[in-house]
Amino acid sequence: MNIEQIIKGIKERSPRAIARAITMVENGDVLVEDLLSSLDKEAIDSTMVFGITGPPGAGKSTLTGKIVGYCRKLGKRVGVIAVDPSSPLSGGAIHGDRIRMMEHSLDMDVVIRSMATRGRLGGLCASAGAVCRILASSGCNPIIIETVGVGQSEIDIVKIADVTALVSAPGLGDDIQALKAGLMEVADVMVVNKADKPEAQMLAVELNEIAREKGTEVILTIASEGKGVDKLYHVMEKIYLENEKKGIKQQKRIEYRKKEITDWVIEMIRSDIEKKIDSIDTDLDKDPRVVASKVASELKDVLLN
Ligand SMILES: Nc1nc2c(ncn2[C@@H]2O[C@H](COP(=O)(O)OP(=O)(O)O)[C@@H](O)[C@H]2O)c(=O)[nH]1
Ligand SMILES: [Mg+2]
């Protein structure tokens, strides 16, 4: 398949073309720039991107699967990007390859892709943005991004979403503290999953206090039974539409785009930086931080002149 065929194939919703395009993005293929330049801007602008984040075990994958099911009932074509190496949705994401949700694996209008973190979140952010735009151009709306959100470093990837649901559940222990520390700030809506467990009520009360201060909502779900999923979907859609009307969505996207550009630039000059460091090996006895300052100031001199 050449670039023209892939571009045409994406518009025609060909799974093979979509897969090829995403692989090109992930492999850092230079030719992908032609492809990315000719994606459907209107579709990209009007596609809702929903983030589902929270600690491992909260039920994000189960919930994502049910939201997909609900979207299909509404006749919507859905994209899923699972940035969760441990996700059962991704079958472990061992190959970082196209993943399957058993129920939806034969459905042509559910496009699922898992992305391995590969320990490099910066690069991941950049690739995820491109993948998102490819899926939008193939007619997916909404796109759901599932991410494990436990640390500060994962928060960046969450910002790709227009609307983020923070999923928690009773019995996750200290992870809730981590949530409070980091992810609350990016949550547009809070979900207490596993509402079939009695302890869920306590958690909901606790989160409600925080939510009230922030002006957000707490939604109870039983993902395993599909309960509360329709409500969650409609709340996220409502927030999307409100943010769009207020220009908040557009602003968020501009911010993310700048971040993507920054990440790509760093990615693209990484090997030059490595070469530079190789060329100053006489200084390696010094503290790395000290050497880094020297390298950075030399690079800045080159860049700014
Ligand atoms: N009791 C109960 N278990 C659930 C619910 N939702 C998911 N689970 C279970 O919780 C475990 C973790 O779910 P998973 O979706 O993989 O969580 P993730 O790590 O956040 O993606 C699985 O064993 C699910 O079957 C729920 O609403 N109630
Ligand atoms: Mg998961």
Short mmCIF file of C-alpha atoms and ligand atoms in Angstrom, two decimals:
data_model
loop_
_atom_site.label_atom_id
_atom_site.label_comp_id
_atom_site.label_asym_id
_atom_site.label_seq_id
_atom_site.Cartn_x
_atom_site.Cartn_y
_atom_site.Cartn_z
CA MET A 1 0.00 0.00 0.00
CA ASN A 2 1.43 3.39 -0.92
CA ILE A 3 0.66 6.63 0.92
CA GLU A 4 -2.18 7.59 -1.45
CA GLN A 5 -3.81 4.21 -0.96
CA ILE A 6 -3.49 4.47 2.80
CA ILE A 7 -5.01 7.99 2.82
CA LYS A 8 -7.90 6.79 0.66
CA GLY A 9 -8.24 3.64 2.77
CA ILE A 10 -8.55 5.63 6.01
CA LYS A 11 -11.44 7.62 4.51
CA GLU A 12 -13.05 4.38 3.39
CA ARG A 13 -12.61 2.93 6.88
CA SER A 14 -10.38 0.10 5.72
CA PRO A 15 -8.98 -1.66 8.81
CA ARG A 16 -5.83 -2.56 6.90
CA ALA A 17 -5.16 1.07 5.90
CA ILE A 18 -5.81 2.30 9.44
CA ALA A 19 -3.45 -0.31 10.87
CA ARG A 20 -0.76 0.57 8.34
CA ALA A 21 -1.03 4.28 9.11
CA ILE A 22 -0.75 3.71 12.85
CA THR A 23 2.25 1.44 12.40
CA MET A 24 3.92 4.17 10.36
CA VAL A 25 3.33 6.65 13.18
CA GLU A 26 4.72 4.26 15.77
CA ASN A 27 7.78 3.44 13.71
CA GLY A 28 8.57 7.11 13.23
CA ASP A 29 8.35 6.75 9.45
CA VAL A 30 9.14 10.11 7.80
CA LEU A 31 6.63 9.39 5.01
CA VAL A 32 3.86 9.56 7.58
CA GLU A 33 4.01 13.36 7.46
CA ASP A 34 2.33 13.39 4.03
CA LEU A 35 -0.35 11.16 5.41
CA LEU A 36 -0.92 13.20 8.58
CA SER A 37 -1.12 16.40 6.52
CA SER A 38 -3.99 15.05 4.47
CA LEU A 39 -6.23 13.80 7.26
CA ASP A 40 -9.81 15.01 7.60
CA LYS A 41 -9.53 18.24 9.63
CA GLU A 42 -13.27 18.65 10.03
CA ALA A 43 -13.66 15.14 11.40
CA ILE A 44 -10.72 15.69 13.74
CA ASP A 45 -12.22 18.94 15.04
CA SER A 46 -15.62 17.46 15.71
CA THR A 47 -14.59 14.12 17.21
CA MET A 48 -15.09 13.80 20.94
CA VAL A 49 -12.09 12.36 22.73
CA PHE A 50 -12.94 10.83 26.10
CA GLY A 51 -10.29 9.80 28.60
CA ILE A 52 -10.86 6.97 31.06
CA THR A 53 -8.20 6.99 33.71
CA GLY A 54 -7.61 5.72 37.23
CA PRO A 55 -5.59 3.18 39.19
CA PRO A 56 -5.11 -0.43 38.03
CA GLY A 57 -8.04 -2.65 38.93
CA ALA A 58 -10.60 0.15 39.17
CA GLY A 59 -12.49 -1.29 36.21
CA LYS A 60 -11.40 1.06 33.42
CA SER A 61 -11.20 -1.65 30.76
CA THR A 62 -14.52 -3.16 31.77
CA LEU A 63 -16.09 0.30 31.71
CA THR A 64 -14.50 1.13 28.36
CA GLY A 65 -15.89 -2.06 26.89
CA LYS A 66 -19.38 -1.19 28.10
CA ILE A 67 -19.17 2.38 26.81
CA VAL A 68 -18.20 0.95 23.44
CA GLY A 69 -21.25 -1.30 23.60
CA TYR A 70 -23.48 1.64 24.46
CA CYS A 71 -22.05 3.73 21.62
CA ARG A 72 -22.76 0.90 19.19
CA LYS A 73 -26.35 0.85 20.39
CA LEU A 74 -26.50 4.55 19.53
CA GLY A 75 -25.13 3.68 16.08
CA LYS A 76 -21.81 5.37 16.65
CA ARG A 77 -18.50 4.18 15.23
CA VAL A 78 -16.01 4.10 18.11
CA GLY A 79 -12.25 4.21 18.44
CA VAL A 80 -10.42 2.94 21.50
CA ILE A 81 -6.80 3.61 22.36
CA ALA A 82 -5.63 1.58 25.34
CA VAL A 83 -2.48 2.96 26.87
CA ASP A 84 -2.35 0.31 29.52
CA PRO A 85 0.13 -2.50 29.15
CA SER A 86 -1.67 -4.58 31.76
CA SER A 87 -5.09 -4.17 30.21
CA PRO A 88 -7.05 -7.35 29.55
CA LEU A 89 -8.58 -5.34 26.70
CA SER A 90 -5.21 -5.34 25.04
CA GLY A 91 -4.49 -8.99 25.69
CA GLY A 92 -1.47 -7.78 27.58
CA ALA A 93 -0.38 -5.54 24.71
CA ILE A 94 2.62 -7.78 24.35
CA HIS A 95 2.96 -7.01 20.67
CA GLY A 96 1.66 -3.48 21.00
CA ASP A 97 -0.56 -4.61 18.19
CA ARG A 98 -4.21 -4.30 17.33
CA ILE A 99 -6.13 -5.45 20.34
CA ARG A 100 -9.39 -7.22 20.69
CA MET A 101 -12.30 -6.88 22.96
CA MET A 102 -13.92 -10.25 22.61
CA GLU A 103 -17.41 -8.86 22.27
CA HIS A 104 -16.39 -6.28 19.67
CA SER A 105 -13.60 -8.01 17.82
CA LEU A 106 -15.67 -8.71 14.73
CA ASP A 107 -17.38 -5.32 14.67
CA MET A 108 -15.96 -3.21 11.84
CA ASP A 109 -17.17 -0.05 13.55
CA VAL A 110 -15.07 -0.58 16.65
CA VAL A 111 -11.43 0.24 16.08
CA ILE A 112 -9.23 -0.74 19.00
CA ARG A 113 -5.57 -0.02 19.28
CA SER A 114 -3.25 -0.57 22.20
CA MET A 115 -0.13 1.47 22.67
CA ALA A 116 2.78 0.30 24.73
CA THR A 117 4.26 2.93 26.96
CA ARG A 118 7.77 1.69 26.17
CA GLY A 119 8.92 3.65 29.18
CA ARG A 120 8.92 6.85 27.22
CA LEU A 121 5.84 8.89 27.92
CA GLY A 122 6.92 11.92 25.92
CA GLY A 123 7.10 9.93 22.73
CA LEU A 124 3.90 8.20 23.60
CA CYS A 125 2.00 11.48 23.85
CA ALA A 126 3.12 12.49 20.41
CA SER A 127 2.17 9.16 18.83
CA ALA A 128 -1.16 8.96 20.62
CA GLY A 129 -2.17 12.33 19.17
CA ALA A 130 -1.47 11.13 15.65
CA VAL A 131 -3.30 7.85 16.21
CA CYS A 132 -6.25 9.77 17.56
CA ARG A 133 -6.42 11.92 14.41
CA ILE A 134 -6.16 8.86 12.17
CA LEU A 135 -9.09 7.23 13.98
CA ALA A 136 -11.12 10.44 13.79
CA SER A 137 -10.44 10.67 10.06
CA SER A 138 -11.75 7.13 9.65
CA GLY A 139 -15.06 8.23 11.09
CA CYS A 140 -14.67 7.21 14.73
CA ASN A 141 -16.59 9.47 17.09
CA PRO A 142 -16.16 9.22 20.02
CA ILE A 143 -12.64 8.03 20.66
CA ILE A 144 -12.00 6.58 24.10
CA ILE A 145 -8.53 6.57 25.58
CA GLU A 146 -7.90 4.27 28.50
CA THR A 147 -4.84 5.12 30.55
CA VAL A 148 -3.50 3.86 33.85
CA GLY A 149 -3.32 6.97 35.91
CA VAL A 150 -1.29 6.54 39.02
CA GLY A 151 1.61 8.93 38.80
CA GLN A 152 2.32 12.50 37.86
CA SER A 153 4.09 11.36 34.70
CA GLU A 154 0.90 9.80 33.31
CA ILE A 155 -1.06 13.00 33.61
CA ASP A 156 0.32 14.39 30.37
CA ILE A 157 -1.20 11.63 28.29
CA VAL A 158 -4.57 12.29 29.92
CA LYS A 159 -4.52 15.81 28.50
CA ILE A 160 -5.11 14.39 25.04
CA ALA A 161 -8.75 13.88 26.02
CA ASP A 162 -11.39 16.59 25.75
CA VAL A 163 -13.20 15.14 28.73
CA THR A 164 -11.62 12.89 31.34
CA ALA A 165 -13.37 10.51 33.69
CA LEU A 166 -11.39 9.50 36.74
CA VAL A 167 -12.38 5.98 37.77
CA SER A 168 -11.91 4.72 41.27
CA ALA A 169 -13.33 1.79 43.20
CA PRO A 170 -13.44 0.58 46.77
CA GLY A 171 -10.67 -1.68 47.97
CA LEU A 172 -7.82 -0.11 46.05
CA GLY A 173 -6.12 1.14 49.20
CA ASP A 174 -3.42 3.74 48.94
CA ASP A 175 -4.06 4.35 45.29
CA ILE A 176 -6.88 6.67 46.25
CA GLN A 177 -4.34 8.93 47.96
CA ALA A 178 -2.32 8.98 44.77
CA LEU A 179 -5.46 9.95 42.91
CA LYS A 180 -6.07 12.85 45.20
CA ALA A 181 -2.51 14.02 44.83
CA GLY A 182 -2.34 13.98 41.09
CA LEU A 183 -5.26 13.17 38.92
CA MET A 184 -8.09 15.06 40.55
CA GLU A 185 -6.96 18.19 38.74
CA VAL A 186 -7.58 16.67 35.32
CA ALA A 187 -10.86 14.96 36.16
CA ASP A 188 -13.97 16.42 34.56
CA VAL A 189 -16.12 13.73 36.10
CA MET A 190 -15.44 11.21 38.85
CA VAL A 191 -16.62 7.64 38.68
CA VAL A 192 -16.99 5.31 41.62
CA ASN A 193 -17.06 1.89 40.02
CA LYS A 194 -17.93 -1.42 41.71
CA ALA A 195 -20.99 0.20 43.22
CA ASP A 196 -22.22 -3.34 43.89
CA LYS A 197 -19.80 -3.37 46.81
CA PRO A 198 -21.12 -1.80 50.03
CA GLU A 199 -17.89 0.18 50.60
CA ALA A 200 -18.56 2.10 47.39
CA GLN A 201 -21.00 4.38 49.21
CA MET A 202 -18.30 5.56 51.62
CA LEU A 203 -15.94 6.28 48.79
CA ALA A 204 -18.65 8.18 46.93
CA VAL A 205 -19.30 10.37 49.97
CA GLU A 206 -15.59 11.07 50.30
CA LEU A 207 -15.20 11.96 46.64
CA ASN A 208 -18.41 13.99 46.62
CA GLU A 209 -16.85 16.54 48.97
CA ILE A 210 -13.92 17.05 46.63
CA ALA A 211 -16.16 17.03 43.60
CA ARG A 212 -18.40 19.73 45.06
CA GLU A 213 -15.43 22.05 45.55
CA LYS A 214 -14.39 21.48 41.96
CA GLY A 215 -17.89 21.71 40.53
CA THR A 216 -17.72 18.20 39.11
CA GLU A 217 -20.02 15.24 39.41
CA VAL A 218 -19.59 11.80 40.98
CA ILE A 219 -21.22 8.94 39.09
CA LEU A 220 -21.70 5.45 40.49
CA THR A 221 -21.25 2.56 38.07
CA ILE A 222 -21.25 -1.21 38.08
CA ALA A 223 -19.15 -1.69 34.99
CA SER A 224 -19.36 -5.46 35.10
CA GLU A 225 -23.15 -5.20 34.75
CA GLY A 226 -23.17 -2.16 32.49
CA LYS A 227 -24.99 -0.11 35.12
CA GLY A 228 -24.53 3.66 35.08
CA VAL A 229 -22.64 3.47 31.79
CA ASP A 230 -25.29 5.32 29.78
CA LYS A 231 -25.34 8.10 32.38
CA LEU A 232 -21.54 8.37 32.32
CA TYR A 233 -21.56 8.59 28.53
CA HIS A 234 -24.15 11.34 28.46
CA VAL A 235 -22.43 13.34 31.20
CA MET A 236 -19.16 13.23 29.26
CA GLU A 237 -20.95 14.25 26.08
CA LYS A 238 -22.66 17.11 27.90
CA ILE A 239 -19.35 18.37 29.29
CA TYR A 240 -17.82 18.13 25.81
CA LEU A 241 -20.59 20.21 24.26
CA GLU A 242 -20.49 22.80 27.03
CA ASN A 243 -16.71 23.11 26.78
CA GLU A 244 -16.99 23.45 23.04
CA LYS A 245 -19.50 26.25 23.36
CA LYS A 246 -17.26 28.06 25.85
CA GLY A 247 -14.13 27.57 23.73
CA ILE A 248 -12.53 25.51 26.49
CA LYS A 249 -12.26 22.44 24.30
CA GLN A 250 -10.48 24.39 21.56
CA GLN A 251 -8.06 25.91 24.08
CA LYS A 252 -7.26 22.50 25.57
CA ARG A 253 -6.54 21.12 22.11
CA ILE A 254 -4.20 23.99 21.29
CA GLU A 255 -2.31 23.31 24.52
CA TYR A 256 -2.02 19.63 23.72
CA ARG A 257 -0.91 20.36 20.19
CA LYS A 258 1.92 22.53 21.52
CA LYS A 259 2.92 19.72 23.81
CA GLU A 260 2.92 17.26 20.91
CA ILE A 261 5.10 19.59 18.85
CA THR A 262 7.52 19.96 21.75
CA ASP A 263 7.69 16.19 22.20
CA TRP A 264 8.29 15.59 18.51
CA VAL A 265 11.04 18.21 18.37
CA ILE A 266 12.79 16.66 21.35
CA GLU A 267 12.37 13.23 19.79
CA MET A 268 13.82 14.49 16.52
CA ILE A 269 16.92 16.04 18.04
CA ARG A 270 17.48 13.31 20.62
CA SER A 271 20.19 11.59 18.59
CA ASP A 272 22.02 14.90 18.09
CA ILE A 273 22.01 15.40 21.84
CA GLU A 274 23.37 11.90 22.32
CA LYS A 275 26.13 12.58 19.80
CA LYS A 276 27.01 15.79 21.58
CA ILE A 277 27.29 13.94 24.89
CA ASP A 278 29.48 11.27 23.28
CA SER A 279 31.83 13.98 22.05
CA ILE A 280 32.56 15.40 25.49
CA ASP A 281 33.59 12.19 27.25
CA THR A 282 36.49 13.94 29.00
CA ASP A 283 33.94 15.59 31.28
CA LEU A 284 32.17 12.41 32.29
CA ASP A 285 33.86 12.29 35.68
CA LYS A 286 31.92 15.34 36.74
CA ASP A 287 28.44 15.17 38.17
CA PRO A 288 25.90 14.40 35.38
CA ARG A 289 23.81 17.42 36.28
CA VAL A 290 26.85 19.66 35.88
CA VAL A 291 27.73 18.10 32.53
CA ALA A 292 24.10 18.44 31.40
CA SER A 293 24.15 22.17 32.12
CA LYS A 294 27.26 22.58 30.00
CA VAL A 295 25.81 20.53 27.12
CA ALA A 296 22.48 22.36 27.32
CA SER A 297 24.08 25.80 27.27
CA GLU A 298 26.23 24.85 24.28
CA LEU A 299 23.18 23.52 22.45
CA LYS A 300 21.23 26.67 23.30
CA ASP A 301 24.06 28.78 21.87
CA VAL A 302 23.76 26.86 18.62
CA LEU A 303 19.97 27.04 18.59
CA LEU A 304 19.64 30.72 19.39
CA ASN A 305 22.26 32.00 16.98
N1 LIG B 1 -17.54 -6.23 41.66
C1 LIG B 1 -17.22 -5.57 40.55
N2 LIG B 1 -16.11 -5.91 39.88
C2 LIG B 1 -15.80 -5.22 38.76
C3 LIG B 1 -16.61 -4.16 38.28
N3 LIG B 1 -16.06 -3.67 37.18
C4 LIG B 1 -14.93 -4.37 36.95
N4 LIG B 1 -14.78 -5.33 37.90
C5 LIG B 1 -13.68 -6.31 38.02
O1 LIG B 1 -12.52 -5.64 38.46
C6 LIG B 1 -11.35 -6.22 37.89
C7 LIG B 1 -10.50 -5.16 37.20
O2 LIG B 1 -11.22 -4.68 36.07
P1 LIG B 1 -10.49 -4.00 34.84
O3 LIG B 1 -11.55 -3.51 33.94
O4 LIG B 1 -9.47 -4.90 34.28
O5 LIG B 1 -9.76 -2.77 35.56
P2 LIG B 1 -8.64 -1.77 35.01
O6 LIG B 1 -7.32 -2.28 35.50
O7 LIG B 1 -8.96 -0.46 35.65
O8 LIG B 1 -8.73 -1.73 33.53
C8 LIG B 1 -11.85 -7.30 36.94
O9 LIG B 1 -11.76 -8.55 37.60
C9 LIG B 1 -13.29 -6.91 36.70
O10 LIG B 1 -14.08 -8.01 36.39
C10 LIG B 1 -17.79 -3.83 39.04
O11 LIG B 1 -18.57 -2.93 38.69
N5 LIG B 1 -18.03 -4.56 40.15
MG MG B 2 -7.31 -1.85 32.01
#
